[in-house]
Coordinates of C-alpha atoms in Angstrom, one line a residue:
M102 CA 57.1 -29.4 -15.3
G103 CA 55.7 -31.0 -18.4
W104 CA 56.4 -30.6 -22.0
C105 CA 56.3 -27.2 -23.6
L106 CA 53.4 -26.2 -25.7
Y107 CA 54.4 -24.0 -28.6
F108 CA 52.0 -22.0 -30.8
C109 CA 53.8 -20.7 -33.9
I110 CA 51.4 -18.6 -35.9
Y111 CA 52.4 -17.2 -39.3
K112 CA 51.0 -13.9 -40.2
C113 CA 52.3 -11.2 -42.6
G114 CA 55.7 -12.9 -42.7
I115 CA 56.1 -12.8 -38.9
I116 CA 56.4 -15.9 -36.7
K117 CA 54.9 -15.3 -33.2
Q118 CA 55.6 -17.9 -30.5
R119 CA 53.9 -18.5 -27.2
E120 CA 55.0 -21.0 -24.6
V121 CA 52.7 -22.7 -22.2
D122 CA 53.4 -25.5 -19.7
A123 CA 51.6 -28.8 -20.6
N124 CA 52.1 -32.5 -21.0
I125 CA 51.6 -32.4 -24.7
L126 CA 53.4 -30.7 -27.6
Y127 CA 51.7 -28.9 -30.5
I128 CA 53.6 -27.5 -33.3
I129 CA 51.6 -25.4 -35.7
K130 CA 53.3 -24.3 -38.8
A131 CA 52.2 -22.2 -41.8
S132 CA 52.3 -23.7 -45.3
E133 CA 50.3 -23.5 -48.4
G134 CA 48.1 -26.3 -47.1
G135 CA 47.2 -24.4 -43.9
F136 CA 48.1 -25.1 -40.3
H137 CA 49.2 -28.5 -39.0
M138 CA 49.2 -29.9 -35.5
I139 CA 49.4 -33.2 -33.6
D140 CA 46.1 -35.0 -34.0
T141 CA 45.1 -36.0 -30.5
I142 CA 44.8 -34.7 -26.9
S143 CA 44.7 -37.0 -23.9
G144 CA 43.9 -36.0 -20.3
K145 CA 41.5 -36.1 -17.4
L146 CA 37.9 -35.2 -18.4
I147 CA 36.8 -32.4 -16.0
K148 CA 33.5 -31.4 -17.5
K149 CA 31.3 -32.5 -20.4
L150 CA 28.3 -30.8 -22.1
P151 CA 26.6 -31.8 -25.3
T152 CA 28.7 -29.4 -27.3
Y153 CA 31.7 -28.8 -25.0
A154 CA 34.4 -30.8 -23.1
L155 CA 37.0 -29.5 -20.6
I156 CA 40.1 -31.7 -20.4
D157 CA 42.9 -31.3 -17.9
V158 CA 46.4 -32.0 -19.4
G159 CA 49.1 -31.5 -16.8
G160 CA 47.3 -28.8 -15.0
V161 CA 46.2 -26.9 -18.1
G162 CA 42.5 -27.0 -19.0
Y163 CA 41.6 -27.3 -22.6
G164 CA 38.2 -26.2 -23.7
I165 CA 37.2 -28.3 -26.7
H166 CA 34.1 -27.9 -28.9
I167 CA 32.5 -31.3 -29.7
P168 CA 29.6 -32.7 -31.6
I169 CA 26.8 -34.5 -29.7
S170 CA 28.0 -37.8 -31.1
T171 CA 31.3 -37.3 -29.3
Y172 CA 29.6 -36.2 -26.1
H173 CA 27.6 -39.4 -26.0
Q174 CA 30.7 -41.5 -26.3
L175 CA 32.8 -39.7 -23.6
S176 CA 33.4 -41.4 -20.3
E177 CA 32.3 -39.7 -17.0
P178 CA 34.3 -36.8 -15.5
N179 CA 37.6 -37.6 -13.8
E180 CA 38.4 -40.4 -16.2
T181 CA 41.1 -40.2 -18.8
V182 CA 40.0 -39.6 -22.4
T183 CA 41.5 -39.1 -25.8
L184 CA 40.1 -37.0 -28.5
F185 CA 41.1 -36.5 -32.1
T186 CA 41.5 -32.7 -32.5
H187 CA 41.6 -29.9 -35.0
L188 CA 42.7 -26.3 -34.2
V189 CA 41.0 -23.4 -36.1
V190 CA 43.2 -20.3 -36.0
R191 CA 41.5 -16.9 -36.2
E192 CA 42.9 -13.4 -35.8
D193 CA 41.5 -13.1 -32.3
S194 CA 41.2 -16.7 -31.1
L195 CA 42.3 -20.3 -31.2
L196 CA 39.4 -22.7 -31.3
L197 CA 40.0 -26.4 -30.6
Y198 CA 37.5 -29.0 -31.9
G199 CA 37.5 -32.6 -30.7
F200 CA 36.1 -35.9 -31.8
F201 CA 35.8 -39.3 -30.2
T202 CA 36.7 -41.1 -33.4
A203 CA 39.0 -40.4 -36.3
D204 CA 36.0 -40.9 -38.6
E205 CA 34.2 -38.0 -37.0
K206 CA 37.2 -35.8 -37.5
R207 CA 37.5 -36.9 -41.1
I208 CA 33.9 -35.8 -41.7
F209 CA 34.4 -32.5 -39.9
L210 CA 37.5 -31.7 -42.0
A211 CA 35.7 -32.6 -45.2
L212 CA 32.8 -30.4 -44.3
I213 CA 34.8 -27.3 -43.5
S214 CA 36.6 -27.7 -46.8
V215 CA 33.3 -27.0 -48.5
S216 CA 32.8 -23.4 -49.6
G217 CA 30.5 -21.6 -47.2
I218 CA 30.5 -24.4 -44.6
G219 CA 32.0 -23.4 -41.2
A220 CA 32.9 -25.3 -38.1
R221 CA 29.5 -24.6 -36.4
T222 CA 27.6 -26.1 -39.3
A223 CA 30.0 -29.1 -39.4
L224 CA 29.3 -29.8 -35.8
A225 CA 25.6 -29.5 -36.4
V226 CA 25.9 -32.1 -39.1
L227 CA 27.7 -34.5 -36.8
S228 CA 25.2 -33.8 -34.1
T229 CA 22.3 -34.7 -36.3
L230 CA 23.6 -37.5 -38.5
S231 CA 26.2 -40.2 -37.8
A232 CA 29.3 -40.2 -40.0
E233 CA 27.8 -43.2 -41.9
E234 CA 24.4 -41.5 -42.4
F235 CA 26.1 -38.3 -43.7
E236 CA 28.3 -40.1 -46.1
Q237 CA 25.4 -42.1 -47.5
S238 CA 23.4 -39.0 -47.8
V239 CA 26.1 -37.4 -49.9
I240 CA 26.7 -40.4 -52.0
R241 CA 22.9 -40.8 -52.7
D242 CA 22.4 -37.1 -53.4
D243 CA 19.9 -37.0 -50.5
V244 CA 19.4 -33.2 -50.3
K245 CA 16.3 -33.7 -48.2
R246 CA 18.1 -35.4 -45.4
L247 CA 21.0 -32.9 -45.4
T248 CA 18.6 -30.0 -45.2
G249 CA 17.2 -31.6 -42.0
V250 CA 20.3 -30.3 -40.3
A251 CA 20.0 -26.9 -38.6
G252 CA 21.8 -24.3 -40.7
V253 CA 22.0 -26.4 -43.9
G254 CA 19.7 -25.0 -46.7
K255 CA 19.1 -26.5 -50.1
K256 CA 21.9 -24.7 -51.8
S257 CA 24.3 -25.6 -49.0
A258 CA 23.3 -29.3 -49.2
Q259 CA 23.7 -29.3 -53.0
R260 CA 27.2 -27.7 -52.6
I261 CA 28.2 -30.3 -50.0
I262 CA 27.2 -33.1 -52.4
L263 CA 28.9 -31.5 -55.3
E264 CA 32.2 -31.0 -53.5
L265 CA 32.3 -34.2 -51.4
K266 CA 30.6 -37.0 -53.3
E267 CA 33.7 -38.1 -55.2
K268 CA 35.8 -38.0 -52.0
F269 CA 33.8 -40.5 -49.9
S270 CA 34.1 -44.2 -49.8
T271 CA 31.4 -46.4 -48.3
Q272 CA 33.5 -48.4 -45.9
T273 CA 33.6 -47.0 -42.4
T274 CA 33.2 -48.2 -38.9
F275 CA 31.0 -46.6 -36.3
S276 CA 30.1 -47.0 -32.6
E277 CA 26.8 -48.3 -31.4
I278 CA 24.4 -46.2 -29.4
V279 CA 24.1 -47.0 -25.7
P280 CA 20.6 -46.8 -24.3
L281 CA 20.2 -44.0 -21.7
H282 CA 17.2 -42.8 -19.7
G283 CA 16.1 -40.1 -17.2
E284 CA 15.6 -36.4 -16.9
E285 CA 19.3 -35.7 -17.2
V286 CA 19.3 -37.2 -20.7
K287 CA 16.3 -35.2 -21.8
E288 CA 17.9 -32.0 -20.4
D289 CA 21.1 -32.8 -22.3
A290 CA 19.0 -33.3 -25.5
I291 CA 17.3 -30.0 -24.9
M292 CA 20.6 -28.2 -24.4
A293 CA 22.0 -29.7 -27.5
L294 CA 19.0 -28.5 -29.6
V295 CA 19.3 -25.0 -28.1
S296 CA 23.0 -25.0 -29.0
L297 CA 22.0 -25.7 -32.6
G298 CA 19.9 -22.6 -32.7
Y299 CA 16.4 -23.7 -31.6
K300 CA 14.4 -21.9 -28.8
R301 CA 14.3 -23.8 -25.5
T302 CA 10.5 -24.0 -25.5
A303 CA 10.4 -25.5 -28.9
A304 CA 13.2 -27.9 -28.0
Q305 CA 11.4 -29.0 -24.9
V306 CA 8.2 -29.8 -26.9
A307 CA 10.2 -31.7 -29.5
V308 CA 12.1 -33.8 -27.0
Q309 CA 8.9 -34.7 -25.3
K310 CA 7.3 -35.8 -28.6
A311 CA 10.5 -37.7 -29.5
E312 CA 10.4 -39.5 -26.2
G313 CA 6.9 -40.6 -26.8
A314 CA 7.8 -41.8 -30.3
L315 CA 10.8 -43.8 -29.2
G316 CA 9.3 -45.7 -26.3
S317 CA 11.2 -46.9 -23.3
I318 CA 14.7 -47.6 -24.8
Y319 CA 16.7 -45.0 -26.6
G320 CA 20.1 -43.3 -26.7
I321 CA 20.6 -39.6 -26.5
E322 CA 21.5 -39.5 -30.2
D323 CA 18.2 -41.2 -31.0
L324 CA 16.4 -38.7 -28.9
I325 CA 18.0 -35.7 -30.5
K326 CA 17.6 -37.0 -34.1
T327 CA 13.9 -37.8 -33.5
A328 CA 13.4 -34.4 -31.9
L329 CA 14.9 -32.7 -34.9
R330 CA 12.3 -34.3 -37.1
F331 CA 9.6 -32.6 -35.1
L332 CA 11.4 -29.3 -35.4
S333 CA 11.9 -29.5 -39.2

């Protein structure tokens, strides 16, 4: 038997505990700063989709919401992976978000700290812009680029810039895009666009146009970002 997984959720002055067998230990505690937990999860990758990963940890499958940037960097199923994680606690659910790099997680946490910006929009940002591109857009007051993200309007973009500009430094490290090809990649790109709120028919047309614009060598992130330009 593995470690014990404890969920300690503070609500109305009552601590509720739930024990689950696993190979990792989370301790969630209530404080004025919110809920805290161990930052990573490691295990065998069972399944990956552009916005979702299933990781087996000691026989327990963890469903993790991910941005497209993380999907692109994940290994193939049945290999061991490690993701930086953040747990969002709601009244009726526990939602786990995962990121391939600490930098992605940092951007995600910064975004959900902005008034009116939720986890879904934060994932859309990371699925459209790299961490570096997002930071530079904020630093340079680039409202136009931020509004290119599905779900981010002009007022939201201005609020993001207002609340995050002073927090960001310009020194970060990022992974390179690995060229990919084939129908599977195009389908993944279409699925990713649909998950961002676009209709499948529109996503298919945009991906086809993006493929023509990019030529013969491109990565899935390139394909999605270019397709988004045709959708905007």
